[in-house]
Coordinates of C-alpha atoms in Angstrom, one line a residue:
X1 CA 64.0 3.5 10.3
X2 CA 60.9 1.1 10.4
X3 CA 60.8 -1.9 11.7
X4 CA 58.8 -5.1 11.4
X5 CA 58.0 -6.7 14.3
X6 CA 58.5 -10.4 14.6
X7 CA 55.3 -13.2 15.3
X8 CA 54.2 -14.0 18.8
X9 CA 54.0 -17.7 19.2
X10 CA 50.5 -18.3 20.9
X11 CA 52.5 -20.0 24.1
X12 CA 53.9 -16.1 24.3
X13 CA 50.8 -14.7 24.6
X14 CA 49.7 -17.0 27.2
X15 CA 52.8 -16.2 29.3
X16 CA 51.9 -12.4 29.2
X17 CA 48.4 -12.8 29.8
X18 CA 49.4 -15.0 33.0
X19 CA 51.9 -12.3 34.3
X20 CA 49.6 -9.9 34.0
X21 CA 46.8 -11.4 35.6
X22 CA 48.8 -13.0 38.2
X23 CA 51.1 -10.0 39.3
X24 CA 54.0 -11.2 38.7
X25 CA 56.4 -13.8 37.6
X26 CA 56.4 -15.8 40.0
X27 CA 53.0 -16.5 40.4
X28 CA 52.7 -16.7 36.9
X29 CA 54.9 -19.7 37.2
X30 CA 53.1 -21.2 39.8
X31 CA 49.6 -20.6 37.9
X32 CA 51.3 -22.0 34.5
X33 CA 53.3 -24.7 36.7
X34 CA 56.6 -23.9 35.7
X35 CA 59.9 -22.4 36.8
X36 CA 60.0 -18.7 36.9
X37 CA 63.4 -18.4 35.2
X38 CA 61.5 -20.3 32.3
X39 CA 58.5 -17.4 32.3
X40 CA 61.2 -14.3 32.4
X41 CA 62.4 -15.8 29.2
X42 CA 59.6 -16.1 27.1
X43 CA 58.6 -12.5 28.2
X44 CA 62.4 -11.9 27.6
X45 CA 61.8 -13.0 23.9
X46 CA 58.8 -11.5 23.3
X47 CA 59.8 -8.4 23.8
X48 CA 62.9 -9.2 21.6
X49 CA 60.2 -10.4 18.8
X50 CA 58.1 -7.0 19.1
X51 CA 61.3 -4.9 19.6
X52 CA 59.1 -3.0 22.4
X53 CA 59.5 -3.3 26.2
X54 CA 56.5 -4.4 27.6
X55 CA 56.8 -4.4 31.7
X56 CA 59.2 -2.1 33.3
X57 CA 61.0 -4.3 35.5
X58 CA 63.7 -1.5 37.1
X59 CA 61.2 1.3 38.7
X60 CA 58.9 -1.1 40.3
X61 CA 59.8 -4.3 42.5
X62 CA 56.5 -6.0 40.9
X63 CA 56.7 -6.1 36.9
X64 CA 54.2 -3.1 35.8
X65 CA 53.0 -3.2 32.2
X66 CA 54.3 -0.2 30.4
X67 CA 51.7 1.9 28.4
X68 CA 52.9 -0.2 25.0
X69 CA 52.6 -3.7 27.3
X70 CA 48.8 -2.8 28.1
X71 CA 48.3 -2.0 24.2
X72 CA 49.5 -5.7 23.4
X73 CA 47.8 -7.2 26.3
X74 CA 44.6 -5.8 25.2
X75 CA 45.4 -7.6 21.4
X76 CA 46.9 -10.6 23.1
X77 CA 43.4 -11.3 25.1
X78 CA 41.7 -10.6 22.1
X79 CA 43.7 -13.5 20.3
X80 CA 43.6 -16.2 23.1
X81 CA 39.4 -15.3 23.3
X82 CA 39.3 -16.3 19.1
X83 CA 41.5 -19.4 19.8
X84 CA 39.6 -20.5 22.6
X85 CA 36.2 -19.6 20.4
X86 CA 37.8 -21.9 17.4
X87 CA 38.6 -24.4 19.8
X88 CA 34.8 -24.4 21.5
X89 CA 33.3 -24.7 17.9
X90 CA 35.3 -27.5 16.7
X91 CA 34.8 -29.8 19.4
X92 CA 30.9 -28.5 19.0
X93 CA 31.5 -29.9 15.2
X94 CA 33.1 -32.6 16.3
X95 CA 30.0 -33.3 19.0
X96 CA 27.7 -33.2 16.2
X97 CA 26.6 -29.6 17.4
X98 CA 25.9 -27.2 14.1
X99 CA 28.1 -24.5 12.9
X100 CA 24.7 -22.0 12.2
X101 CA 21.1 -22.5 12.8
X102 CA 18.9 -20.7 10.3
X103 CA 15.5 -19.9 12.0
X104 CA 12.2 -18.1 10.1
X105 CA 9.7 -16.4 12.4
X106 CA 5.9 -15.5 11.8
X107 CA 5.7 -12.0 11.9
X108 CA 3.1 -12.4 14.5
X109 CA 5.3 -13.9 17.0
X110 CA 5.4 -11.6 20.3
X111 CA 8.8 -10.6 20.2
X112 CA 9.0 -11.2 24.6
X113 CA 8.8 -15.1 22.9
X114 CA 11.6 -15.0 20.5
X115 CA 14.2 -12.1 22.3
X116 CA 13.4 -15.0 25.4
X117 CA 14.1 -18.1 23.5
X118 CA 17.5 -16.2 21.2
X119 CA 18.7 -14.6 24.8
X120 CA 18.9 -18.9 26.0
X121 CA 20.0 -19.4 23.1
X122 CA 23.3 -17.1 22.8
X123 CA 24.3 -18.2 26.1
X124 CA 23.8 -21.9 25.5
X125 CA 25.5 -22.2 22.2
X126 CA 27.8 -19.3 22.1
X127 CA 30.1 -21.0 19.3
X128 CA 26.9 -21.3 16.9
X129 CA 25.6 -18.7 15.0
X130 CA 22.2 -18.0 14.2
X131 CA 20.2 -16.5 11.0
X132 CA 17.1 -15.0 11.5
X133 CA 14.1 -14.7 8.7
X134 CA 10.9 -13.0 9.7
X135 CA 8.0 -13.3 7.5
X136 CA 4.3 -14.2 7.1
X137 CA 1.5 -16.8 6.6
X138 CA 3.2 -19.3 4.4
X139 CA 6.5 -17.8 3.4
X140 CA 8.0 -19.0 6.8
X141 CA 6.7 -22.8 6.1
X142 CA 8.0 -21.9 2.1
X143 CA 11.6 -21.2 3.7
X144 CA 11.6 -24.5 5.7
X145 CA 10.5 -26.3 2.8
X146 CA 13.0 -25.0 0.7
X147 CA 15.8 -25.3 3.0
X148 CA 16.8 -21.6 3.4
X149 CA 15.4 -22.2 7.2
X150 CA 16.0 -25.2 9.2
X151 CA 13.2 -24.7 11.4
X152 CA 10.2 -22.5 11.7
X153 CA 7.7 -20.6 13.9
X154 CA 4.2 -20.4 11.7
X155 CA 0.8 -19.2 12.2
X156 CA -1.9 -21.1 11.2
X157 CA -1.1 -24.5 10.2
X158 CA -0.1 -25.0 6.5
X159 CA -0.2 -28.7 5.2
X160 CA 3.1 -29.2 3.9
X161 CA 3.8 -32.7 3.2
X162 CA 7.6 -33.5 4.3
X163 CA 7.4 -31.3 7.7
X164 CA 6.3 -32.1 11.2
X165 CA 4.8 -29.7 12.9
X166 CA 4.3 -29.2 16.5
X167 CA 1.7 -27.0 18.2
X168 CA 3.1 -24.1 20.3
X169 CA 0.2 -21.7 21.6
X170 CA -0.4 -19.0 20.1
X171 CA -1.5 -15.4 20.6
X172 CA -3.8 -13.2 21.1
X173 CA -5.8 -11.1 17.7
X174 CA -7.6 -7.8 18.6
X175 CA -9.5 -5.5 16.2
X176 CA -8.2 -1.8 16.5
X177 CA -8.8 1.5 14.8
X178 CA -7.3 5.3 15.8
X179 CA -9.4 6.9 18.2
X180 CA -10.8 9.3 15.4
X181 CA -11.5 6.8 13.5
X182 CA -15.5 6.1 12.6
X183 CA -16.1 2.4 14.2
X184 CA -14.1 3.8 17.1
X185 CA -16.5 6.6 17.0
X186 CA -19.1 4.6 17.1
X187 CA -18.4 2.9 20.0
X188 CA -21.0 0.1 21.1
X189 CA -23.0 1.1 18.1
X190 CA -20.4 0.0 15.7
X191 CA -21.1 -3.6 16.5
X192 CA -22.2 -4.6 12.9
X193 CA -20.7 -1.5 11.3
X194 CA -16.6 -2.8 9.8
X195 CA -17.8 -4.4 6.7
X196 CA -18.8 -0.7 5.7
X197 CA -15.0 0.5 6.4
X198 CA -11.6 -0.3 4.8
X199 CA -9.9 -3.4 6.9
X200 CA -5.8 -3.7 6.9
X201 CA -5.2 -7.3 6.3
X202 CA -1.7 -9.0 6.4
X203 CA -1.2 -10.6 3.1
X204 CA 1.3 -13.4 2.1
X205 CA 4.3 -13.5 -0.7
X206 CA 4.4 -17.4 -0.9
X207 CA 2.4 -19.8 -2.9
X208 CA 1.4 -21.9 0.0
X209 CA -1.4 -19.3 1.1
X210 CA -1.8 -17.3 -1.6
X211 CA -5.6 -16.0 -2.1
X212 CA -6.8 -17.2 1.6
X213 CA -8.0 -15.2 3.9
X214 CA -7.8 -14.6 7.5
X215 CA -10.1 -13.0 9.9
X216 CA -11.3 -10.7 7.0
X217 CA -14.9 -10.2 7.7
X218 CA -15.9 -7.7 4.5
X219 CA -15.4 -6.8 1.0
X220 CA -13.3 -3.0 1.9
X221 CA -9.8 -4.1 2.4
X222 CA -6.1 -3.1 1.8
X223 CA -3.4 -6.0 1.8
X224 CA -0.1 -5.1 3.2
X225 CA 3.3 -7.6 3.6
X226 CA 4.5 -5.8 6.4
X227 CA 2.8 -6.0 10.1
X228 CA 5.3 -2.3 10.5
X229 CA 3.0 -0.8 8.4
X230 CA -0.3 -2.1 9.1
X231 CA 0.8 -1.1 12.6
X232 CA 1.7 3.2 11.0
X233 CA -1.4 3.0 9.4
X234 CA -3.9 1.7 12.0
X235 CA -1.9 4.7 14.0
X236 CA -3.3 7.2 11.6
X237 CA -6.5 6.5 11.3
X238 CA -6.2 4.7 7.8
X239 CA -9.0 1.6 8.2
X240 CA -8.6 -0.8 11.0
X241 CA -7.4 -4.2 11.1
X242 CA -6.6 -6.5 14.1
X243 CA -3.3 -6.8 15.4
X244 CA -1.4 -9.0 17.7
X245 CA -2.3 -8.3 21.3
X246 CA 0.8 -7.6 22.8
X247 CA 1.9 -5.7 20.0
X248 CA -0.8 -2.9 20.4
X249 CA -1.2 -3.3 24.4
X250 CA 0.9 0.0 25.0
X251 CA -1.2 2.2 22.1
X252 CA -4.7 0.8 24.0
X253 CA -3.6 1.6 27.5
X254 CA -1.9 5.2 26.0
X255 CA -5.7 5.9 24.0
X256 CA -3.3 6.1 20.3
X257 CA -5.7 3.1 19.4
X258 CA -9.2 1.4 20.6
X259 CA -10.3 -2.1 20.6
X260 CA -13.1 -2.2 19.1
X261 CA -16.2 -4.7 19.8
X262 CA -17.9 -5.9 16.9
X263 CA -20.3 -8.1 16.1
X264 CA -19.0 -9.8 13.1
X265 CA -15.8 -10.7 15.0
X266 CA -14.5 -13.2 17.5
X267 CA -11.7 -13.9 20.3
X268 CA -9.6 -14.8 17.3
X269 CA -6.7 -16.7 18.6
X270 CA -3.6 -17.2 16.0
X271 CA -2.6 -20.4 16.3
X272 CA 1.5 -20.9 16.6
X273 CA 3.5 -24.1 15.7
X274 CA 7.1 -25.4 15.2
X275 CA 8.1 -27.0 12.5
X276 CA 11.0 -28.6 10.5
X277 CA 11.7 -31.1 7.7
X278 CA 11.2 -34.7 8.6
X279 CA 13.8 -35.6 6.1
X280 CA 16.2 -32.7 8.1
X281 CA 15.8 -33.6 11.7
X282 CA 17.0 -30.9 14.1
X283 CA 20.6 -30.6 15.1
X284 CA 21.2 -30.0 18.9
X285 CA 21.0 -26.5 19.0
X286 CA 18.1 -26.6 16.7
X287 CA 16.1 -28.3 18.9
X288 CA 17.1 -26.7 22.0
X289 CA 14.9 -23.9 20.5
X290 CA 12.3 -26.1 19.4
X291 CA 12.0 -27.5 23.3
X292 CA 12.3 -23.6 24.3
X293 CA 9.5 -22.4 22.0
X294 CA 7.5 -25.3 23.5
X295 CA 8.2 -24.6 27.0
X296 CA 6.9 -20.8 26.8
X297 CA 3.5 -22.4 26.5

């Protein structure tokens, strides 16, 4: 017949993580400082509450967990690790330190920058979580603004009154086309030639931006939201477009694109900066990424 099994206390747990860490009842006194006769009775009730035998305690002169004992063990750590994690975050509330940080991202951002500054970030603040919005032009200053983000990583610089922003490089923009495609054909002679062929150009869904351009040097172009699919089509030989340096390094050096050299364009540099709300001033962890973001410079 079924039975239910009766509540650990949390003090229980701790016991049977100690004994079985420490080897045996004894030390598990000694690392919990207190008397052994004490820690063979709360194992004693434990067992009584689960209605299972956890250590065999007759075959072997060391307690040995039984295979149900390394079942609950493996739970039991898995409790203590969320208690401890509640405990961390509070006293991070209590600190001042914030429960989640919501960050927007250009699109353009080299990802080495942000997997860098979210790999610091996870192991400074392991109690805070993080959201994560990648977009383009002024949709990431939109988000800040609005307060869906409470900081950002834009391109060019967007006057948005209410924001301070803070200048953090920026990276490299190189014009590209397929190998088959007619400018890279072209070669040297293509120099004047890409206002005669379709260019890709990253568009923007805010308002902030709407109907300016960027690097677009001729009247042939195809606006596209998504830098995945500029990227696919550049691939294939639809138009060319410039794309972030380190994006498209491996497809140069593998001969899946060209860079091309062109007249009517420049060593365009897209400007990065950090920004937040000046009425929203960054938390702690917030601006631990702000000052990372600022150090990759």
């Amino acid at each position: 017949m079924p039975t239910t099994p009766g509540t650990p206390s949390f003090a229980q747990l701790q016991v049977l993580l100690a004994v079985a860490d420490a080897g045996s009842f004894a030390a598990a006194a000694r690392r919990l400082n207190r008397a052994t006769s004490a820690i063979t009775y709360a194992i004693d009730n434990l067992e009584a509450q689960l209605g299972l035998p956890l250590f065999d305690r007759v075959a072997t002169r060391k307690p040995e967990l039984t295979q149900a004992g390394r079942a609950v063990l493996a739970e039991a750590r898995a409790v203590t690790h969320g208690v401890d994690m509640l405990r961390a975050k509070v006293k991070g509330l209590l600190e001042g330190l914030e429960a989640e940080v919501s960050l927007a991202v250009d699109v353009m951002l080299p990802t080495a920058r942000l997997v860098d500054a979210l790999q610091g970030f996870q192991t400074t603040f392991p109690t805070v979580q993080l959201r994560l919005h990648v977009e383009t032009l002024g949709a990431v200053t939109q988000l800040v603004l609005d307060g869906t983000a409470n900081i950002g990583v834009s391109g060019p610089n967007i006057a948005a009154e209410g924001t301070e922003s803070i200048a953090i490089g920026g990276v490299q923009l190189v014009p590209v086309a397929a190998p088959f495609h007619p400018l890279a054909r072209l070669g040297g002679q293509a120099r004047g030639s890409a206002r005669e062929h379709i260019q890709l150009v990253l568009t923007d869904r805010s308002k902030l931006t709407e109907g300016q351009d960027f690097g677009v040097v001729g009247p042939k172009t195809w606006r596209l939201a998504d830098l995945g699919a500029k990227h696919a089509l550049l691939l294939a030989g639809v138009g060319w477009g410039s794309m972030p340096a380190p994006m498209v390094r491996g497809d140069i050096e593998a001969g899946r694109l060209v860079e091309l050299d062109l007249a009517d364009w420049w060593a365009a540099i897209y400007p990065m900066h950090v920004l937040h709300r000046i009425d929203s001033p960054p938390g702690p962890a917030a601006q631990w990424l702000i000052e990372r973001f600022k150090s990759q410079v």
